[in-house]
Every structure is written in C-alpha cells, then in structure tokens.
Amino acid sequence: MRQNHPVFRYGNSVHVFKYNDILNVLSNHRVFSSQFRDLLDENLSGILNEKIAPSILILDPPKHTELRNLINYAFVPKTIDNYENRIRQIADDLIINMLTEKNVDIVAKLSYPLPVMVISEILGIPDNDMPLFKIWSDRLASSLGRGPDIKTQYEIADYFYGLIRKPDKLKGLLKDLCTVEIDGRKLTDQEIVSFAILLLVAGNETTTNLITNTILTISENKKYFYEMQNDASLIPAVIEETLRYRSPVQSTRRYAREDTEISGTEVLKNDIVFLYLGSANRDEDIYKEPDLFDPKRNNKRHMAFGHGIHFCIGAPLARLEAVVVLKEFSKFIKDFTVEKPSGDDRIDSDIMYGFKKLIIN
Ligand code: HEM
C-alpha cells in the first residue's frame, strides 16, 4: 500500500500509510478532529455524555488541553518512576511462578496480569475488588475494535462513582485526580470516571501486547536475548525497536472537519481518516531495511505512541513496565523457545497487534 496507494479514498473513508502524511494529519488537530461524538446521533451522544464524559482521547482543544493539563499534573513520569520497585516485585512473583511449569502461556501468566495489577495499584483500587476489575478489563479488551462496550463501561462507571464518593477511603491516583486543581479548575466526577475507564481501555491490552510482542521478537532474534542477559542496558533499545517493528497499536483515526487533501488525495468534510501507525513505523523512506529487527538502528522517533497533542500519556509507564519485565525475564530465564503462534492466536482486531496466547518452553 505504501508504494502503490499511500493515500486512498474509499467511500467516505480515507486510508493513510506513509510516515510523513500521518505525521502531518496528527499535527493538524484543527482540520483532523478526534471529537467523534460530534458525528453521533444527538440522542446517543447525549445519553453517553450524561454518564461518562468524553475522554481526552476523543476531545479536541480547548477542552482537551484543559483536561490533559490537569491529568498530567497527577500522572507525571516522576510519579510513575516511584512504581519501579513494585513493578519488579509483581514481575518477579509472576515469573517465579512460571519457572516450575513446562509449556507456559506467557500471555496468561505474565504479560496479561502484570499491567492490570499495576494500573489497579496505581489507581488505588481496594485489593478485594481486583477480581472484578480483571473481569471488566477483559471484557473491554475483547470489545476493542468492535465499538464501545457500553454495558461494561456503565458497570465500571458505577463502581468508580461509588469509590470517589467516599473520599476518605481514596488512595493513589484516584485520590490525586480528585484533589488536583489548576487555576481554580478541578476535575468533575464524570471526568475522573471517564479517565479511569480510559486507563483500563488504553493502558492494559496495549502493554500486554508490547510485553508479548517483545518476547516473541527476541525469540526470533536470540543473539539480542543473550546480549541482554550480559548487558541490561540494551533492554530499553530492544523495547523501542519492538514498538516500531511490532507496534501494539497499529492504527488510529480522525475525521475531517472540512474539505481538504492529503498528498493530493481529496478528503471531504466528515470523512473518517484511518492512520496506519504500524505502516508508518515500517516506512522505507524513514527506516533503512524497515523489516529488519535491529535494536541498534538509529530509531528515528517511531509512531507507536502516536504523535501531537494526543501523544500517549501512558508511554513512560508502558516503557517502564516492559523494561522491568524484560530485565527480570532475562535474569530468571536462562534460555527459552517459543511455539510459533498460528493466525488464530493473533488478537482479533484491526487496531491492536498482539497474541491471545504465546507458549514458551
Ligand atoms: C493515547 C499507544 C500504553 C494511556 C495513545 C495513542 C497511542 C497509544 C497510539 C494516541 C492515540 C491517538 O492519537 O488517537 C499506546 C501503546 C501503549 C500504551 C502502544 C503500550 C505499549 C498506555 C498506558 C496508558 C495509556 C499504560 C495509561 C495507563 C493513554 C491515554 C491516551 C493514550 C490516556 C490519550 C491521550 C490523549 O488523548 O491526550 N496511546 N499506549 N496508554 N494512551 Fe496509550
């Protein structure tokens, strides 16, 4: 597609595959909007907005800027770094549990539970509620790419409303979100609940896939695994290259607020513009030998976390989780092989790239 149809229009959708075209669209939020609820039938968007405020992911400025500033305040990388030791403990426990088993499904035993446990702790979810939380995040993950699972979102919303209305019991990020204030502006209950749900939707499955994709990729490129065992400083570069090479989020979208064009292809008002981040990350005009996994390449800023005003807020956390897991994995596991996953093992989604299971021996 990148060579023959780098931008093509089909019906009222436009598909964009080249790095620079995607960069331009993501940089131009005035023309290419994220505010998809504007396109919905007024009744439906009214019902949705009443219960769950639109998350920052589907807002444009000025509302997006206002919310993102407040959220950034509570969710800064410095706060995230404080979780390193706890992430290591969780990773160690999960990996040690796997050591006595043969044919271990790395998704079920490590890459799926870890991000759910970490985000629940960061949010300050009471331990007793963890099982509930896992069921919900599972249901949300399985609905990805198939439209919003409104029933589950409502259940989670009710749960979070219950929690934040007992302020003396709050801890962690939920408490910070309830108290943060900039220029007299605080987050409303609806905004807090909407953000907490977004963390579950946007943060868990993506990080699961990054961990699984990295383990699969190093099994195919064993020399880097052995190198990592001797020199842990290579691990962040292995994670960055996996983000480029097997991007967990393959695409995102915008809609056109007005008639425009992308590299000469006509785009009409209200067209949905699909941006293939995974393709941008393999663009041969940007990367030499893009289909080669090479952690030592000069990794020009990949687009796995997006670009522009919606650049992933959880990138430092996802990177930290993946680096810590890989450090612990290469410390405890002396050697391993992976059973080549089949097409059926792939996650059934146009947006996500990852695996439902990955067996290691
Ligand atoms: C936004 C990818 C992990 C929270 C995004 C976007 C991408 C992305 C591509 C931009 C979407 C767009 O522009 O339409 C990823 C990947 C992850 C990851 C690949 C893991 C490897 C996380 C984590 C969290 C998180 C761990 C939080 C705990 C968010 C939020 C946004 C976002 C809140 C919306 C930001 C905004 O709209 O301003 N992510 N993400 N993500 N991500 Fe992540």
Short mmCIF file of C-alpha atoms and ligand atoms in Angstrom, two decimals:
data_model
loop_
_atom_site.label_atom_id
_atom_site.label_comp_id
_atom_site.label_asym_id
_atom_site.label_seq_id
_atom_site.Cartn_x
_atom_site.Cartn_y
_atom_site.Cartn_z
CA MET A 1 0.00 0.00 0.00
CA ARG A 2 2.79 2.43 0.93
CA GLN A 3 4.21 2.18 -2.59
CA ASN A 4 1.11 1.88 -4.76
CA HIS A 5 -1.67 3.58 -2.78
CA PRO A 6 -0.03 5.63 0.00
CA VAL A 7 -3.30 7.57 0.47
CA PHE A 8 -6.55 6.24 -0.88
CA ARG A 9 -10.15 7.22 -0.52
CA TYR A 10 -12.88 4.56 -0.40
CA GLY A 11 -16.50 5.60 0.22
CA ASN A 12 -16.29 8.14 3.00
CA SER A 13 -13.07 6.77 4.44
CA VAL A 14 -9.51 7.77 3.67
CA HIS A 15 -6.58 5.43 4.41
CA VAL A 16 -3.11 6.83 5.04
CA PHE A 17 0.04 4.68 5.13
CA LYS A 18 3.16 6.90 4.86
CA TYR A 19 5.03 8.23 7.90
CA ASN A 20 5.13 11.89 6.84
CA ASP A 21 1.47 12.00 5.76
CA ILE A 22 0.41 10.52 9.12
CA LEU A 23 2.69 12.96 10.95
CA ASN A 24 1.03 15.87 9.12
CA VAL A 25 -2.51 14.67 9.91
CA LEU A 26 -1.70 14.10 13.60
CA SER A 27 -0.10 17.55 13.78
CA ASN A 28 -3.20 19.25 12.39
CA HIS A 29 -5.92 18.75 15.00
CA ARG A 30 -7.78 21.83 13.77
CA VAL A 31 -8.70 20.08 10.49
CA PHE A 32 -8.42 16.44 11.60
CA SER A 33 -10.57 16.04 14.69
CA SER A 34 -10.70 13.37 17.39
CA GLN A 35 -14.07 14.54 18.67
CA PHE A 36 -16.04 11.60 17.28
CA ARG A 37 -19.10 12.07 19.48
CA ASP A 38 -19.88 15.13 17.31
CA LEU A 39 -20.64 12.69 14.50
CA LEU A 40 -23.04 10.56 16.55
CA ASP A 41 -26.74 10.87 16.59
CA GLU A 42 -27.53 13.64 19.15
CA ASN A 43 -29.63 11.29 21.32
CA LEU A 44 -26.92 8.69 21.65
CA SER A 45 -24.14 11.19 22.33
CA GLY A 46 -26.42 12.91 24.90
CA ILE A 47 -27.03 9.62 26.73
CA LEU A 48 -23.31 8.77 26.66
CA ASN A 49 -22.16 12.21 27.80
CA GLU A 50 -24.55 12.24 30.74
CA LYS A 51 -23.00 9.14 32.31
CA ILE A 52 -19.41 9.15 31.06
CA ALA A 53 -17.84 12.43 29.97
CA PRO A 54 -15.93 12.12 26.67
CA SER A 55 -12.35 11.09 27.48
CA ILE A 56 -9.34 13.18 26.42
CA LEU A 57 -8.75 10.69 23.61
CA ILE A 58 -11.92 11.87 21.87
CA LEU A 59 -11.69 15.60 22.61
CA ASP A 60 -10.13 18.50 20.70
CA PRO A 61 -8.72 21.70 22.19
CA PRO A 62 -9.57 23.75 24.16
CA LYS A 63 -11.32 21.08 26.26
CA HIS A 64 -8.57 18.52 25.54
CA THR A 65 -5.80 20.91 26.69
CA GLU A 66 -7.65 21.77 29.88
CA LEU A 67 -8.17 18.12 30.86
CA ARG A 68 -4.74 16.95 29.74
CA ASN A 69 -3.04 19.63 31.89
CA LEU A 70 -4.98 18.53 34.95
CA ILE A 71 -4.33 14.85 34.32
CA ASN A 72 -0.62 15.41 33.56
CA TYR A 73 -0.33 17.01 36.93
CA ALA A 74 -1.38 13.79 38.67
CA PHE A 75 0.16 11.35 36.18
CA VAL A 76 3.70 12.72 35.76
CA PRO A 77 6.69 10.47 34.88
CA LYS A 78 8.22 11.22 38.32
CA THR A 79 5.19 9.62 39.99
CA ILE A 80 5.42 6.69 37.59
CA ASP A 81 9.09 6.08 38.46
CA ASN A 82 8.04 5.51 42.09
CA TYR A 83 6.35 2.32 40.91
CA GLU A 84 9.52 0.68 39.59
CA ASN A 85 10.18 -1.44 42.70
CA ARG A 86 6.58 -2.58 42.94
CA ILE A 87 6.51 -3.50 39.23
CA ARG A 88 9.69 -5.54 39.79
CA GLN A 89 8.08 -7.40 42.71
CA ILE A 90 4.98 -8.19 40.67
CA ALA A 91 7.11 -9.32 37.70
CA ASP A 92 9.34 -11.48 39.94
CA ASP A 93 6.34 -13.20 41.55
CA LEU A 94 4.73 -13.94 38.19
CA ILE A 95 7.98 -15.19 36.62
CA ILE A 96 8.98 -17.34 39.62
CA ASN A 97 5.53 -18.96 39.47
CA MET A 98 6.18 -19.92 35.85
CA LEU A 99 9.60 -21.47 36.44
CA THR A 100 8.41 -24.92 37.51
CA GLU A 101 5.99 -25.28 34.60
CA LYS A 102 6.55 -26.50 31.07
CA ASN A 103 4.78 -25.08 28.01
CA VAL A 104 3.86 -21.85 29.74
CA ASP A 105 1.42 -19.42 28.16
CA ILE A 106 3.31 -16.18 28.65
CA VAL A 107 0.20 -14.07 27.97
CA ALA A 108 -1.88 -15.72 30.71
CA LYS A 109 0.97 -15.96 33.21
CA LEU A 110 2.86 -12.71 32.71
CA SER A 111 2.01 -10.15 30.08
CA TYR A 112 -1.74 -10.04 30.76
CA PRO A 113 -1.84 -9.98 34.60
CA LEU A 114 1.05 -7.56 35.10
CA PRO A 115 -0.41 -4.35 33.59
CA VAL A 116 -3.83 -4.96 35.20
CA MET A 117 -2.21 -5.40 38.61
CA VAL A 118 0.00 -2.33 38.14
CA ILE A 119 -2.77 0.01 36.98
CA SER A 120 -5.14 -1.19 39.75
CA GLU A 121 -2.47 -0.37 42.32
CA ILE A 122 -1.69 2.99 40.73
CA LEU A 123 -5.37 3.90 40.75
CA GLY A 124 -5.69 2.71 44.36
CA ILE A 125 -8.33 0.00 43.81
CA PRO A 126 -9.05 -1.92 47.05
CA ASP A 127 -7.50 -5.43 46.94
CA ASN A 128 -10.90 -7.12 47.38
CA ASP A 129 -12.14 -5.58 44.14
CA MET A 130 -9.24 -6.77 41.98
CA PRO A 131 -11.08 -9.84 40.57
CA LEU A 132 -13.97 -7.62 39.45
CA PHE A 133 -11.51 -5.29 37.86
CA LYS A 134 -9.87 -8.11 35.89
CA ILE A 135 -13.23 -9.29 34.53
CA TRP A 136 -14.07 -5.78 33.33
CA SER A 137 -10.72 -5.12 31.74
CA ASP A 138 -11.03 -8.49 29.96
CA ARG A 139 -14.46 -7.58 28.61
CA LEU A 140 -13.24 -4.17 27.46
CA ALA A 141 -10.22 -5.73 25.78
CA SER A 142 -12.35 -8.23 23.88
CA SER A 143 -14.64 -5.46 22.61
CA LEU A 144 -11.76 -3.42 21.20
CA GLY A 145 -12.11 -2.65 17.53
CA ARG A 146 -15.81 -3.59 17.64
CA GLY A 147 -17.25 -0.36 19.01
CA PRO A 148 -17.73 0.65 22.62
CA ASP A 149 -18.90 -1.99 25.12
CA ILE A 150 -21.32 0.44 26.76
CA LYS A 151 -22.76 -2.08 29.26
CA THR A 152 -19.33 -2.79 30.75
CA GLN A 153 -18.36 0.88 30.71
CA TYR A 154 -21.54 1.71 32.66
CA GLU A 155 -20.80 -1.01 35.24
CA ILE A 156 -17.26 0.33 35.72
CA ALA A 157 -18.56 3.89 35.82
CA ASP A 158 -20.99 3.00 38.64
CA TYR A 159 -18.17 1.30 40.51
CA PHE A 160 -15.85 4.33 40.23
CA TYR A 161 -18.65 6.75 41.19
CA GLY A 162 -19.13 4.64 44.33
CA LEU A 163 -15.40 4.86 45.13
CA ILE A 164 -14.87 8.57 44.56
CA ARG A 165 -17.94 9.46 46.61
CA LYS A 166 -16.19 8.07 49.68
CA PRO A 167 -13.21 10.49 49.62
CA ASP A 168 -11.77 9.41 52.99
CA LYS A 169 -11.25 5.87 51.62
CA LEU A 170 -9.47 7.05 48.46
CA LYS A 171 -5.78 6.48 47.78
CA GLY A 172 -3.37 6.51 44.83
CA LEU A 173 -4.06 8.19 41.52
CA LEU A 174 -7.83 8.33 42.11
CA LYS A 175 -7.21 10.45 45.20
CA ASP A 176 -4.78 12.71 43.26
CA LEU A 177 -7.30 13.13 40.44
CA CYS A 178 -9.99 14.13 42.95
CA THR A 179 -7.78 16.78 44.55
CA VAL A 180 -5.75 18.21 41.64
CA GLU A 181 -6.61 21.85 40.91
CA ILE A 182 -5.20 24.32 38.40
CA ASP A 183 -6.37 27.96 38.39
CA GLY A 184 -9.41 27.01 40.46
CA ARG A 185 -10.46 24.29 37.98
CA LYS A 186 -10.88 20.73 39.32
CA LEU A 187 -11.82 17.56 37.50
CA THR A 188 -15.53 16.74 37.73
CA ASP A 189 -16.66 13.29 38.92
CA GLN A 190 -17.66 12.43 35.34
CA GLU A 191 -14.21 13.43 34.03
CA ILE A 192 -12.42 11.36 36.70
CA VAL A 193 -14.55 8.30 35.95
CA SER A 194 -14.08 8.72 32.21
CA PHE A 195 -10.29 8.97 32.64
CA ALA A 196 -10.15 5.90 34.91
CA ILE A 197 -12.05 3.91 32.28
CA LEU A 198 -9.73 5.20 29.55
CA LEU A 199 -6.72 3.96 31.53
CA LEU A 200 -8.25 0.49 31.52
CA VAL A 201 -9.11 0.60 27.85
CA ALA A 202 -5.96 2.31 26.58
CA GLY A 203 -3.37 1.05 29.01
CA ASN A 204 -3.81 -2.63 29.69
CA GLU A 205 -4.10 -4.52 26.45
CA THR A 206 -1.53 -2.30 24.74
CA THR A 207 1.10 -3.01 27.42
CA THR A 208 0.21 -6.72 27.45
CA ASN A 209 0.83 -6.78 23.70
CA LEU A 210 4.12 -4.88 24.00
CA ILE A 211 5.44 -7.45 26.51
CA THR A 212 4.25 -10.44 24.46
CA ASN A 213 5.49 -8.96 21.18
CA THR A 214 8.92 -8.29 22.71
CA ILE A 215 9.26 -11.88 23.98
CA LEU A 216 8.21 -13.25 20.59
CA THR A 217 10.61 -10.93 18.78
CA ILE A 218 13.64 -11.76 20.92
CA SER A 219 12.85 -15.47 20.49
CA GLU A 220 13.30 -14.86 16.76
CA ASN A 221 16.46 -12.81 17.33
CA LYS A 222 18.15 -14.79 20.08
CA LYS A 223 21.50 -13.01 19.89
CA TYR A 224 19.86 -9.96 21.46
CA PHE A 225 18.41 -12.07 24.27
CA TYR A 226 21.86 -13.41 25.17
CA GLU A 227 23.28 -9.91 24.88
CA MET A 228 20.56 -8.55 27.17
CA GLN A 229 21.45 -11.17 29.77
CA ASN A 230 25.01 -9.83 29.90
CA ASP A 231 24.19 -6.18 29.42
CA ALA A 232 20.80 -4.96 30.66
CA SER A 233 21.45 -1.50 29.22
CA LEU A 234 20.40 -2.91 25.81
CA ILE A 235 16.84 -3.60 27.05
CA PRO A 236 15.32 -0.12 26.51
CA ALA A 237 16.53 -0.18 22.88
CA VAL A 238 15.01 -3.66 22.41
CA ILE A 239 11.68 -2.34 23.69
CA GLU A 240 11.82 0.75 21.42
CA GLU A 241 12.62 -1.39 18.39
CA THR A 242 9.76 -3.78 19.23
CA LEU A 243 7.42 -0.79 19.46
CA ARG A 244 8.47 0.11 15.92
CA TYR A 245 8.72 -3.42 14.50
CA ARG A 246 5.57 -4.93 16.06
CA SER A 247 3.56 -1.88 17.05
CA PRO A 248 0.87 -2.85 19.62
CA VAL A 249 -1.44 -0.11 18.28
CA GLN A 250 -1.50 -0.47 14.50
CA SER A 251 -3.87 2.35 13.67
CA THR A 252 -5.82 5.30 14.92
CA ARG A 253 -8.31 7.61 13.26
CA ARG A 254 -9.53 11.17 12.91
CA TYR A 255 -12.36 12.79 10.97
CA ALA A 256 -12.11 15.76 8.62
CA ARG A 257 -13.78 18.92 9.86
CA GLU A 258 -13.67 20.45 6.39
CA ASP A 259 -12.86 19.56 2.76
CA THR A 260 -9.09 19.18 2.42
CA GLU A 261 -6.45 16.90 0.87
CA ILE A 262 -3.63 14.61 1.93
CA SER A 263 -0.67 14.47 -0.50
CA GLY A 264 -3.01 15.29 -3.39
CA THR A 265 -5.83 12.88 -2.44
CA GLU A 266 -9.15 14.59 -1.86
CA VAL A 267 -10.65 14.39 1.64
CA LEU A 268 -14.23 15.55 2.16
CA LYS A 269 -15.79 17.00 5.28
CA ASN A 270 -16.76 14.23 7.78
CA ASP A 271 -14.61 11.59 6.03
CA ILE A 272 -13.05 9.19 8.54
CA VAL A 273 -9.27 9.20 8.15
CA PHE A 274 -7.53 5.93 9.11
CA LEU A 275 -3.89 6.37 10.07
CA TYR A 276 -1.79 3.21 9.95
CA LEU A 277 0.87 3.78 12.61
CA GLY A 278 2.27 0.27 12.13
CA SER A 279 2.85 1.04 8.46
CA ALA A 280 4.45 4.42 9.23
CA ASN A 281 6.86 2.55 11.51
CA ARG A 282 7.96 0.41 8.56
CA ASP A 283 8.17 3.24 6.02
CA GLU A 284 11.23 2.62 3.83
CA ASP A 285 11.67 6.39 3.27
CA ILE A 286 12.29 6.75 7.00
CA TYR A 287 13.94 3.46 8.02
CA LYS A 288 16.69 1.58 6.20
CA GLU A 289 15.69 -2.10 5.94
CA PRO A 290 12.47 -1.48 7.89
CA ASP A 291 11.57 -5.19 8.07
CA LEU A 292 14.75 -5.97 9.96
CA PHE A 293 14.60 -6.06 13.77
CA ASP A 294 17.65 -4.06 14.80
CA PRO A 295 17.65 -2.52 18.30
CA LYS A 296 20.89 -0.77 17.43
CA ARG A 297 19.47 1.16 14.49
CA ASN A 298 19.14 4.91 14.68
CA ASN A 299 15.49 4.69 15.70
CA LYS A 300 14.04 7.90 14.31
CA ARG A 301 11.04 8.69 16.52
CA HIS A 302 8.65 5.84 15.85
CA MET A 303 4.95 6.47 15.99
CA ALA A 304 3.86 3.60 18.21
CA PHE A 305 2.62 6.05 20.87
CA GLY A 306 1.08 8.42 18.32
CA HIS A 307 2.14 11.99 17.76
CA GLY A 308 0.98 15.51 18.60
CA ILE A 309 -1.47 16.59 21.25
CA HIS A 310 -2.81 13.07 21.85
CA PHE A 311 0.67 11.51 22.25
CA CYS A 312 0.23 8.62 24.69
CA ILE A 313 0.11 9.82 28.28
CA GLY A 314 0.99 6.30 29.48
CA ALA A 315 4.19 5.94 27.38
CA PRO A 316 6.57 6.30 30.39
CA LEU A 317 4.57 3.71 32.35
CA ALA A 318 4.35 1.26 29.43
CA ARG A 319 8.09 1.61 28.78
CA LEU A 320 8.92 1.14 32.45
CA GLU A 321 6.73 -1.97 32.76
CA ALA A 322 8.21 -3.53 29.63
CA VAL A 323 11.82 -2.75 30.61
CA VAL A 324 11.39 -4.11 34.14
CA VAL A 325 9.65 -7.29 32.91
CA LEU A 326 12.35 -7.92 30.30
CA LYS A 327 15.10 -7.35 32.85
CA GLU A 328 13.54 -9.88 35.21
CA PHE A 329 12.71 -12.29 32.38
CA SER A 330 16.32 -12.33 31.12
CA LYS A 331 17.59 -12.72 34.68
CA PHE A 332 15.41 -15.70 35.67
CA ILE A 333 15.05 -17.48 32.32
CA LYS A 334 18.37 -18.84 31.12
CA ASP A 335 17.08 -19.86 27.70
CA PHE A 336 13.74 -20.45 26.03
CA THR A 337 11.98 -21.29 22.79
CA VAL A 338 8.59 -20.13 21.59
CA GLU A 339 5.98 -22.26 19.81
CA LYS A 340 5.37 -20.35 16.61
CA PRO A 341 1.93 -18.74 17.06
CA SER A 342 -0.75 -19.52 14.48
CA GLY A 343 -3.00 -16.98 12.78
CA ASP A 344 -5.78 -17.97 15.23
CA ASP A 345 -3.53 -16.99 18.15
CA ARG A 346 -3.47 -13.38 16.93
CA ILE A 347 -5.80 -10.91 18.62
CA ASP A 348 -8.88 -10.43 16.51
CA SER A 349 -8.64 -6.67 15.93
CA ASP A 350 -7.85 -4.20 13.15
CA ILE A 351 -6.36 -1.82 15.69
CA MET A 352 -4.24 -3.96 18.00
CA TYR A 353 -1.32 -6.21 17.16
CA GLY A 354 -0.74 -8.92 19.72
CA PHE A 355 -1.46 -12.51 20.67
CA LYS A 356 -4.15 -14.25 22.74
CA LYS A 357 -1.57 -16.84 23.74
CA LEU A 358 2.14 -17.46 23.29
CA ILE A 359 3.62 -20.72 24.56
CA ILE A 360 7.23 -20.77 25.71
CA ASN A 361 9.33 -23.78 26.70
C1 HEM B 1 -3.02 7.66 23.71
C2 HEM B 1 -0.48 3.79 22.27
C3 HEM B 1 0.03 2.39 26.90
C4 HEM B 1 -2.96 5.92 28.25
C5 HEM B 1 -2.35 6.75 22.93
C6 HEM B 1 -2.16 6.85 21.49
C7 HEM B 1 -1.46 5.76 21.10
C8 HEM B 1 -1.19 4.97 22.27
C9 HEM B 1 -1.05 5.40 19.68
C10 HEM B 1 -2.63 8.01 20.62
C11 HEM B 1 -3.97 7.72 20.01
C12 HEM B 1 -4.42 8.81 19.06
O1 HEM B 1 -3.70 9.79 18.82
O2 HEM B 1 -5.54 8.68 18.55
C13 HEM B 1 -0.12 3.09 23.41
C14 HEM B 1 0.76 1.94 23.41
C15 HEM B 1 0.89 1.54 24.72
C16 HEM B 1 0.12 2.46 25.53
C17 HEM B 1 1.38 1.30 22.18
C18 HEM B 1 1.68 0.42 25.32
C19 HEM B 1 2.69 -0.15 24.73
C20 HEM B 1 -0.70 3.25 27.67
C21 HEM B 1 -0.79 3.20 29.12
C22 HEM B 1 -1.65 4.18 29.48
C23 HEM B 1 -2.09 4.86 28.28
C24 HEM B 1 -0.01 2.23 30.00
C25 HEM B 1 -2.10 4.59 30.85
C26 HEM B 1 -2.01 3.86 31.91
C27 HEM B 1 -3.23 6.68 27.13
C28 HEM B 1 -4.10 7.84 27.15
C29 HEM B 1 -4.13 8.34 25.84
C30 HEM B 1 -3.28 7.48 25.04
C31 HEM B 1 -4.84 8.40 28.36
C32 HEM B 1 -4.90 9.55 25.35
C33 HEM B 1 -4.03 10.80 25.37
C34 HEM B 1 -4.75 11.99 24.79
O3 HEM B 1 -5.75 11.83 24.10
O4 HEM B 1 -4.27 13.12 25.04
N1 HEM B 1 -1.72 5.59 23.38
N2 HEM B 1 -0.49 3.37 24.69
N3 HEM B 1 -1.50 4.26 27.20
N4 HEM B 1 -2.75 6.48 25.85
FE1 HEM B 1 -1.55 5.00 25.31
#
